[in-house]
Amino acid sequence: MSDEAQKPYTEGPMHSTSPVIDPGLTFASVTDKISSIVLKRKTSLAWFFGFAISFALFQLMLLAITNLVFVGIGLWGVNVPVAWGVDILNFVWWIGIGHAGTLISAILLLLRQRWRTSINRFAEAMTLFAVAQAGMYPIFHLGRPWLMYWLFPYPNTMGIWPQFRSPLMWDVFAVSTYATVSAMFWFVGLIPDFATLRDRARSKPFQILYGMLAMGWRGSARHWHRYEMAYLLLAGLATPLVLSVHTIVSFDFAVGIIPGWHATIFPPYFVAGAIYAGFAMVLLLTIPLRRFYGLEGFITMRHMHNMAKVMLATGLIVGYGYTMEAFFGWYSGNKYERFMIWNRMHGPYHLYYWALILCNIITPQFLWSKKIRSNLLALWIISFIVSIGMWLERFVIVVTSLHRDYLPSSWGQYQPTQWDWAMFIGTIGFFFTLLFLFIRFLPMISIFEMRTILPEAEVEE
Amino acid sequence: MSDNDRHINFKLMRDHILSLQDEDGPRNGKKYWRSLEELADTPVFREFVAREFPQQAEEWNDPIERRTFIKLMGASLALAGLSGCVFQPPEKIVPNVKQPEEHVPGKSLFYATAAPLFGAAIPILVRSNEGRPTKIEGNPEHPNNRPAEAESENPVWNPRGSSATDIFTQASLLGLYNPERSTTPLYREDIRTWTAFVGEMRSALDEQRSKTGQPIRFLTESIISPSLGAQMNELLAALPQAKWHQWQPANQDNALAGAKMALGQPVNTTYRFDLAQRILSLDCDFLSPTFPGYVRYSREFIAGRQVTEKNREMNRLYVVETTPSNTGAIGDHTWVVKPSEFEGAARTLASFVARDPQLYGGLGPPYGGSSGFNWAEAVAKDLRDHAGKSIVVAGENQPPFIHALAHAMNNALGNVGKTVFYTDPLEVNPVDQRQSLQELVNDIDAGRVEFLVIIGGNPVYNAPADMKLTFERLQKVKLRVHLSEYKDETSNFCHWHVPAAHYLESWGDARSYDGTVSIIQPLIEPLYEGRTAYELLAVFSEKYDRKPYEIVKSYWQSHRGAGSSQVNPRPTSSPSPTATNQNQQTPAPSPTPSQDFESWWRKSVHDGFIENSAFQPKTVAFNSGWANQQTPPAPQPAAGTFELVFRTDPSLYDGRFANNGWLQELPKPLTKVTWDNVAIVSPNTAQQIAGESSNRGAVKGREHYVPLVDITNAHGGTVRAPLWIMPGQPDGVITVHLGYGRPGPGSYSGNSGDVVGFDAYSIRTSFEPWSMSGVRVTNPGIDYQLATTQLHFNLEDPRFATEDRDVVRSETLEHFLHGEKHEEHEHPTLYEPYPYKDQDINTPNYAWGMAIDLNNCIGCNACTVACQSENNIPVVGKREVVRSREMHWIRIDTYFQGFDPNHPEGVNFMPVPCMHCENAPCEPVCPVHATVHSAEGLNDMVYNRCVGTKYCSNNCPYKVRRFNFFLYQNWDTPTYQLMRNPDVSVRSRGVMEKCTYCVQRIQNAKINAELEDRKVHDGEIVTACQAVCPTEAIVFGDVNDPNSRVSKLKQNERNYSLLGELNTKPRTTYLGQLKNPNSEIKS
């Protein structure tokens, strides 16, 4: 072993300042540390507390959905002209959050950004849970949700296919494919760790449970070979999805003829926004979690810096998007487009617009400063603001475009009701319920992948 | 579900019992049983009792045993209660073995009758489906609706008679089925039978008759039924001390008094607007459905505004009004004048029009009001230039003097006998109703009234504030009886309440605006124990059990063709083709009148009117001298006070339609407010009253909120009303509408407990019924939520005014004839347009389309109600309208022109149904093919396929799609089930709906055409909105046929597509409005 190998992995000289993993860790300590959270560590009172709150909010969601299905979507604030409101914007918001996971897992894997290994498991789980929340909205925003299966192209006695020209139809495929591939990717990535947990579990039920999930993993070279291949293929599958899902979601709007929706800039701008929102959410969750479970050794300041830089970059793309929207509103010379921009800035919802600019364009500029990037509290607050900003962005796109379109006679107002909020808060509760279960019962950091970035793993060739 | 099952189970049970009898009868000799125990004694039942239910389970597998088991179950059901027995009515009933003549299940029948709602009767044709009236349209055969000569010059003007009606007549269908109607006679809240009521009345009458003094008083509304009037007169003759009072809050007092002033006698004035080239309206809203004769007048007025290839002229309407109205919106020149200055304006006009110093010298020099009326001379000159071809019409809300001035001006212009006719009044007994009610109140206060019979009306609610029929006052009357459809305010103060039959349930007769009599025939047996006024009045006569049918028929048996003043031919001066010799009027085959009464009667009932029964024009002498009477100058109102104008409500009239959901939810023509009445003020006045807060809602983005203000009249009466800013309202004038603020039954408040609107009657006095001054307004600083369907954003920022968007087009006649034309661009496309051809034989298929002529639209809302009735559209309630969830398939958009909200340059109405776009943006975005294009160009909506994504609505630039956010349809109320059009699906929760171009009517016509092996004729399909439009603004037809009326309209140079630049290629296109301003008047 050369001296070089003794040094922690740093991805070359440019990033020599801060390591991606604590230099003091070894193969054994990595495994111990991560698996003990699941297997040994006493479940803390704080976990129970957090879980209880999330679970209560989850019940609120079930209540909201039950009421919705029995009474009708009139419970929400949607109307004509604003027939899509908080429901669809929450769908877009959650889907956006769900982008970070796959991006971190797949694209950074293909780009050989090895720092991703510390956060990919967690980000993937977050993706999956966010997509689960997002997936509920398109179903329950239907007037007759029990007929949602009509959107699927299945052979039926009605002799009718879905309408393939409709972006909602594309959504069905985009979101369901994304959810499936993300779930598979996540599960395949977990298999070696399930095996570790199986071997280390102290109680029989857990041994059996983890054993089943490990699918007979024995760690043989053949297993590893197949595993690597499968993982790479899935990453290859997932990579275009990162771009396609939000592109297609943006088509829901871009295909429409409503001023404020009908814009060619939407696909790239939506994808950038999604990554932006996704990284904000990863930071939002990682910072407290890392602190709470003492994972500073695995998720180092390198990760924080990198994620903050991704946020800054995507935030600038999003800011460019806003600018171009406003510019083309004016430059097109189209009276409806001009009015749309004017209405966003000065109409009844102008506060939402300016708050959006503040949250999404002004706030991330602080990330240029290394000092702020190094301050976890500041980073957390910025992430929080960006998450809100991304919600506002969808509100501005969905609601302010619809509420005043072509004919002044049909203009209207939109006001979310308590049931809109109940559903939204409920999905947040459901999201955290899943997240709490995840950090309690599954390794939130990939054990075996962490071991590959240890100095010990450096093999001289 | 359980209800259905019970029904089926009862049937099963009955069958079972019958079968038991057959099986067991011979054996035990018991054909009938006296008790259930006896029935239970059958061996079958004993077997059942002996065995426990669970052991029977295996019998389900055994076909024979299972049958027995079900029989046994039936027996156990019989045990469950005797209610299982089905009773049949005691009378002999006859099964429908042979189909009645004319009755084909699924095919609707049409019956002619008339709607006597208020003012004049409206002749109607009612559609009946399996004996249920389901739709009301105008009677095209009726002389009121027949085409006049002037119309036939326009090639696109419909040659058929008009089937137009108004909103009230159409919505009265909902009134028939209203589940809140009272059902039985009540005595002090207890249910009584009609015979008990009759007995009680007879004994009370006998008791009263033996006494001296004032035995009995009748209080009615204006009576326009000749036979009811005759009945009343007979009754008064038989009971010499009985008195008849009349009260209706919106009455003809002013018109009658004005006629007496100028002509010395009460007359009914009728007009021929089609012959008039210049029209001056003195605060007369003759284009609104509350004006008697509006259907005919608006049709004829608009006929004079048709600019065609040949006819390049149109009439000109001058409107001087005190508050914005539909007529003012249509006017070529409209001036708003404060009520206090109105007389000055009218005098000024009159002095310029009539220069005869002897008769009109007393008018004095031109009156110079605040605005100077510098337009008066030019208007008068224009009228004089069209002497004999002009009309001056005064509004019912104006004092008698203005009516007298209008008569004088018409006389001076030589219009009388040419465009203006005087006839006998429609009312049987025209009296000054204010005075009539005053006498009754005085007598009650003096204790001279012991027995009061109120027939119709709701005087407790709508009497003026200075003679309110309070409970204390009415308590002095020992016996009070009220006949009304609802147990309303008046019924609550009466001992007896008798439910009134709806006019669709009763026989009767009534006069239309020109005196033509219609026989009212019932379409349906009374749903409840409703009685007509005829029956109630008969109770007080010796023939107290006469049926209305007998009363009406016997009246006409004695009055028909007698040449009496009641039955007269159409005026010979009128060019109407129906003016024939009166003696030849009856086309009955029988030569002698006595023999042919039956066929005359049958024909009159069938046709819906009595031939040639319109009043003959009278020649009248004009009085002089009256004009010299100077009105005493009104006391100078104190500073800071306002003038108040009362109007009947555009939707609820005087409050009698307060329980009609269709009308409550109908957006009022100019304000678009539903479910409320408002205090209308100008923007300046709003600023003065409420300061910055007057606009607070719009600033805060809470457009539905307006400030509440307290309006106090000079006598201390106060109401709290929401402030509504109306562009064009004169400064310092507040307009309120009557008819709201009713608590309890008979109004919507009865359902929800919340009172709808405020009661303007509480500050209305008898001596200032239509306008008052010295009104104070305070602003308590409370906000109130209003339900409007259209928010007036265009006032918010002029930079984004409607003109910029090219929504409504309006130009002057001058510009249209000589100015530059609008350029229409074709969007280039790579795709061949769909040819709309029959693919087999390559002949043109139908391609349905619609043209809406904005020049004809008067914003009367008739189409909206017609659509609601035809297409089973639900009422959603105020809360849902606030959330922009109203369901109307066709809406009337109102746009104000100009940039100054205080002085708008005009008002435009625009009916907006589905555009049925060729490139419909809604279609490609639906993921489940629920909205698709038909081979005839319709944009079809498949309710059963709709899952409710609402994407189509978002993508519709016209926002004409409506979504069932909740289960808006009332599925449970049985009467509403009777009301619905069986040809239209009743939509459930969670589906999108929209205008279908009345696809059911299209299909009906196509089936008929196919049976006769021909194509559908142009004009054979009439959509519901088109049918009731009094001005033919909506034309529907086949755009593939170049000769169809709709194609011709679409070739008109005024034709344009709404938002055409979006390339949606709408099938519904619009024709721009034309205005004909006087070039000598600068606006």
PDB file of N, CA and C in Angstrom, chain B residues 118-154:
ATOM      1  N   PHE B 118     -98.055  38.181 -13.910  1.00  0.00           N
ATOM      2  CA  PHE B 118     -98.284  39.539 -13.426  1.00  0.00           C
ATOM      3  C   PHE B 118     -98.439  40.383 -14.679  1.00  0.00           C
ATOM      4  N   GLY B 119     -98.946  41.557 -14.551  1.00  0.00           N
ATOM      5  CA  GLY B 119     -99.114  42.411 -15.717  1.00  0.00           C
ATOM      6  C   GLY B 119    -100.025  41.755 -16.725  1.00  0.00           C
ATOM      7  N   ALA B 120     -99.492  41.466 -17.905  1.00  0.00           N
ATOM      8  CA  ALA B 120    -100.291  40.834 -18.944  1.00  0.00           C
ATOM      9  C   ALA B 120     -99.917  39.366 -19.048  1.00  0.00           C
ATOM     10  N   ALA B 121    -100.862  38.573 -19.560  1.00  0.00           N
ATOM     11  CA  ALA B 121    -100.608  37.146 -19.716  1.00  0.00           C
ATOM     12  C   ALA B 121     -99.661  36.910 -20.882  1.00  0.00           C
ATOM     13  N   ILE B 122     -98.861  35.867 -20.775  1.00  0.00           N
ATOM     14  CA  ILE B 122     -97.940  35.509 -21.845  1.00  0.00           C
ATOM     15  C   ILE B 122     -98.469  34.238 -22.496  1.00  0.00           C
ATOM     16  N   PRO B 123     -98.743  34.271 -23.793  1.00  0.00           N
ATOM     17  CA  PRO B 123     -99.215  33.051 -24.451  1.00  0.00           C
ATOM     18  C   PRO B 123     -98.098  32.030 -24.572  1.00  0.00           C
ATOM     19  N   ILE B 124     -98.367  30.816 -24.192  1.00  0.00           N
ATOM     20  CA  ILE B 124     -97.285  29.824 -24.175  1.00  0.00           C
ATOM     21  C   ILE B 124     -97.730  28.509 -24.780  1.00  0.00           C
ATOM     22  N   LEU B 125     -96.723  27.740 -25.098  1.00  0.00           N
ATOM     23  CA  LEU B 125     -96.896  26.378 -25.581  1.00  0.00           C
ATOM     24  C   LEU B 125     -96.079  25.525 -24.603  1.00  0.00           C
ATOM     25  N   VAL B 126     -96.746  24.569 -23.989  1.00  0.00           N
ATOM     26  CA  VAL B 126     -96.063  23.785 -22.967  1.00  0.00           C
ATOM     27  C   VAL B 126     -95.826  22.379 -23.486  1.00  0.00           C
ATOM     28  N   ARG B 127     -94.608  21.928 -23.316  1.00  0.00           N
ATOM     29  CA  ARG B 127     -94.289  20.562 -23.714  1.00  0.00           C
ATOM     30  C   ARG B 127     -94.687  19.621 -22.589  1.00  0.00           C
ATOM     31  N   SER B 128     -95.316  18.529 -22.960  1.00  0.00           N
ATOM     32  CA  SER B 128     -95.742  17.562 -21.956  1.00  0.00           C
ATOM     33  C   SER B 128     -95.146  16.209 -22.320  1.00  0.00           C
ATOM     34  N   ASN B 129     -94.453  15.625 -21.374  1.00  0.00           N
ATOM     35  CA  ASN B 129     -93.906  14.291 -21.574  1.00  0.00           C
ATOM     36  C   ASN B 129     -94.639  13.335 -20.649  1.00  0.00           C
ATOM     37  N   GLU B 130     -95.363  12.409 -21.221  1.00  0.00           N
ATOM     38  CA  GLU B 130     -96.130  11.447 -20.422  1.00  0.00           C
ATOM     39  C   GLU B 130     -96.952  12.169 -19.351  1.00  0.00           C
ATOM     40  N   GLY B 131     -97.569  13.252 -19.758  1.00  0.00           N
ATOM     41  CA  GLY B 131     -98.458  13.955 -18.836  1.00  0.00           C
ATOM     42  C   GLY B 131     -97.785  14.894 -17.872  1.00  0.00           C
ATOM     43  N   ARG B 132     -96.474  15.099 -18.019  1.00  0.00           N
ATOM     44  CA  ARG B 132     -95.782  16.020 -17.122  1.00  0.00           C
ATOM     45  C   ARG B 132     -95.334  17.228 -17.923  1.00  0.00           C
ATOM     46  N   PRO B 133     -95.739  18.430 -17.549  1.00  0.00           N
ATOM     47  CA  PRO B 133     -95.208  19.607 -18.244  1.00  0.00           C
ATOM     48  C   PRO B 133     -93.706  19.716 -17.990  1.00  0.00           C
ATOM     49  N   THR B 134     -92.919  19.828 -19.065  1.00  0.00           N
ATOM     50  CA  THR B 134     -91.470  19.840 -18.872  1.00  0.00           C
ATOM     51  C   THR B 134     -90.787  21.060 -19.470  1.00  0.00           C
ATOM     52  N   LYS B 135     -91.483  21.836 -20.253  1.00  0.00           N
ATOM     53  CA  LYS B 135     -90.793  22.977 -20.852  1.00  0.00           C
ATOM     54  C   LYS B 135     -91.832  23.970 -21.327  1.00  0.00           C
ATOM     55  N   ILE B 136     -91.535  25.238 -21.143  1.00  0.00           N
ATOM     56  CA  ILE B 136     -92.467  26.293 -21.532  1.00  0.00           C
ATOM     57  C   ILE B 136     -91.804  27.157 -22.592  1.00  0.00           C
ATOM     58  N   GLU B 137     -92.480  27.280 -23.713  1.00  0.00           N
ATOM     59  CA  GLU B 137     -92.016  28.200 -24.746  1.00  0.00           C
ATOM     60  C   GLU B 137     -93.197  29.038 -25.206  1.00  0.00           C
ATOM     61  N   GLY B 138     -92.923  30.078 -25.967  1.00  0.00           N
ATOM     62  CA  GLY B 138     -94.000  30.937 -26.444  1.00  0.00           C
ATOM     63  C   GLY B 138     -94.876  30.214 -27.460  1.00  0.00           C
ATOM     64  N   ASN B 139     -96.081  30.674 -27.600  1.00  0.00           N
ATOM     65  CA  ASN B 139     -97.011  30.086 -28.558  1.00  0.00           C
ATOM     66  C   ASN B 139     -96.875  30.815 -29.888  1.00  0.00           C
ATOM     67  N   PRO B 140     -96.255  30.181 -30.892  1.00  0.00           N
ATOM     68  CA  PRO B 140     -95.989  30.916 -32.146  1.00  0.00           C
ATOM     69  C   PRO B 140     -97.258  31.236 -32.928  1.00  0.00           C
ATOM     70  N   GLU B 141     -98.371  30.559 -32.606  1.00  0.00           N
ATOM     71  CA  GLU B 141     -99.609  30.816 -33.326  1.00  0.00           C
ATOM     72  C   GLU B 141    -100.334  32.042 -32.792  1.00  0.00           C
ATOM     73  N   HIS B 142     -99.963  32.432 -31.601  1.00  0.00           N
ATOM     74  CA  HIS B 142    -100.690  33.518 -30.959  1.00  0.00           C
ATOM     75  C   HIS B 142    -100.463  34.818 -31.728  1.00  0.00           C
ATOM     76  N   PRO B 143    -101.516  35.644 -31.865  1.00  0.00           N
ATOM     77  CA  PRO B 143    -101.339  36.897 -32.623  1.00  0.00           C
ATOM     78  C   PRO B 143    -100.197  37.753 -32.088  1.00  0.00           C
ATOM     79  N   ASN B 144     -99.935  37.696 -30.806  1.00  0.00           N
ATOM     80  CA  ASN B 144     -98.808  38.473 -30.264  1.00  0.00           C
ATOM     81  C   ASN B 144     -97.484  38.053 -30.866  1.00  0.00           C
ATOM     82  N   ASN B 145     -97.415  36.788 -31.272  1.00  0.00           N
ATOM     83  CA  ASN B 145     -96.127  36.240 -31.683  1.00  0.00           C
ATOM     84  C   ASN B 145     -96.031  36.020 -33.181  1.00  0.00           C
ATOM     85  N   ARG B 146     -97.122  36.285 -33.875  1.00  0.00           N
ATOM     86  CA  ARG B 146     -97.049  36.099 -35.320  1.00  0.00           C
ATOM     87  C   ARG B 146     -96.113  37.129 -35.927  1.00  0.00           C
ATOM     88  N   PRO B 147     -95.484  36.775 -37.039  1.00  0.00           N
ATOM     89  CA  PRO B 147     -94.556  37.744 -37.626  1.00  0.00           C
ATOM     90  C   PRO B 147     -95.311  38.958 -38.148  1.00  0.00           C
ATOM     91  N   ALA B 148     -94.723  40.103 -37.941  1.00  0.00           N
ATOM     92  CA  ALA B 148     -95.316  41.322 -38.493  1.00  0.00           C
ATOM     93  C   ALA B 148     -94.762  41.540 -39.886  1.00  0.00           C
ATOM     94  N   GLU B 149     -95.362  42.463 -40.609  1.00  0.00           N
ATOM     95  CA  GLU B 149     -94.968  42.628 -42.001  1.00  0.00           C
ATOM     96  C   GLU B 149     -93.552  43.151 -42.149  1.00  0.00           C
ATOM     97  N   ALA B 150     -93.210  44.078 -41.291  1.00  0.00           N
ATOM     98  CA  ALA B 150     -91.905  44.722 -41.429  1.00  0.00           C
ATOM     99  C   ALA B 150     -90.782  43.711 -41.330  1.00  0.00           C
ATOM    100  N   GLU B 151     -91.022  42.627 -40.633  1.00  0.00           N
ATOM    101  CA  GLU B 151     -89.944  41.669 -40.434  1.00  0.00           C
ATOM    102  C   GLU B 151     -89.630  40.876 -41.680  1.00  0.00           C
ATOM    103  N   SER B 152     -90.645  40.687 -42.523  1.00  0.00           N
ATOM    104  CA  SER B 152     -90.458  39.746 -43.616  1.00  0.00           C
ATOM    105  C   SER B 152     -89.470  40.268 -44.662  1.00  0.00           C
ATOM    106  N   GLU B 153     -89.102  41.531 -44.571  1.00  0.00           N
ATOM    107  CA  GLU B 153     -88.147  42.054 -45.540  1.00  0.00           C
ATOM    108  C   GLU B 153     -86.739  41.500 -45.343  1.00  0.00           C
ATOM    109  N   ASN B 154     -86.469  41.098 -44.143  1.00  0.00           N
ATOM    110  CA  ASN B 154     -85.129  40.593 -43.857  1.00  0.00           C
ATOM    111  C   ASN B 154     -85.066  39.106 -44.197  1.00  0.00           C
TER     112      ASN B 154
END
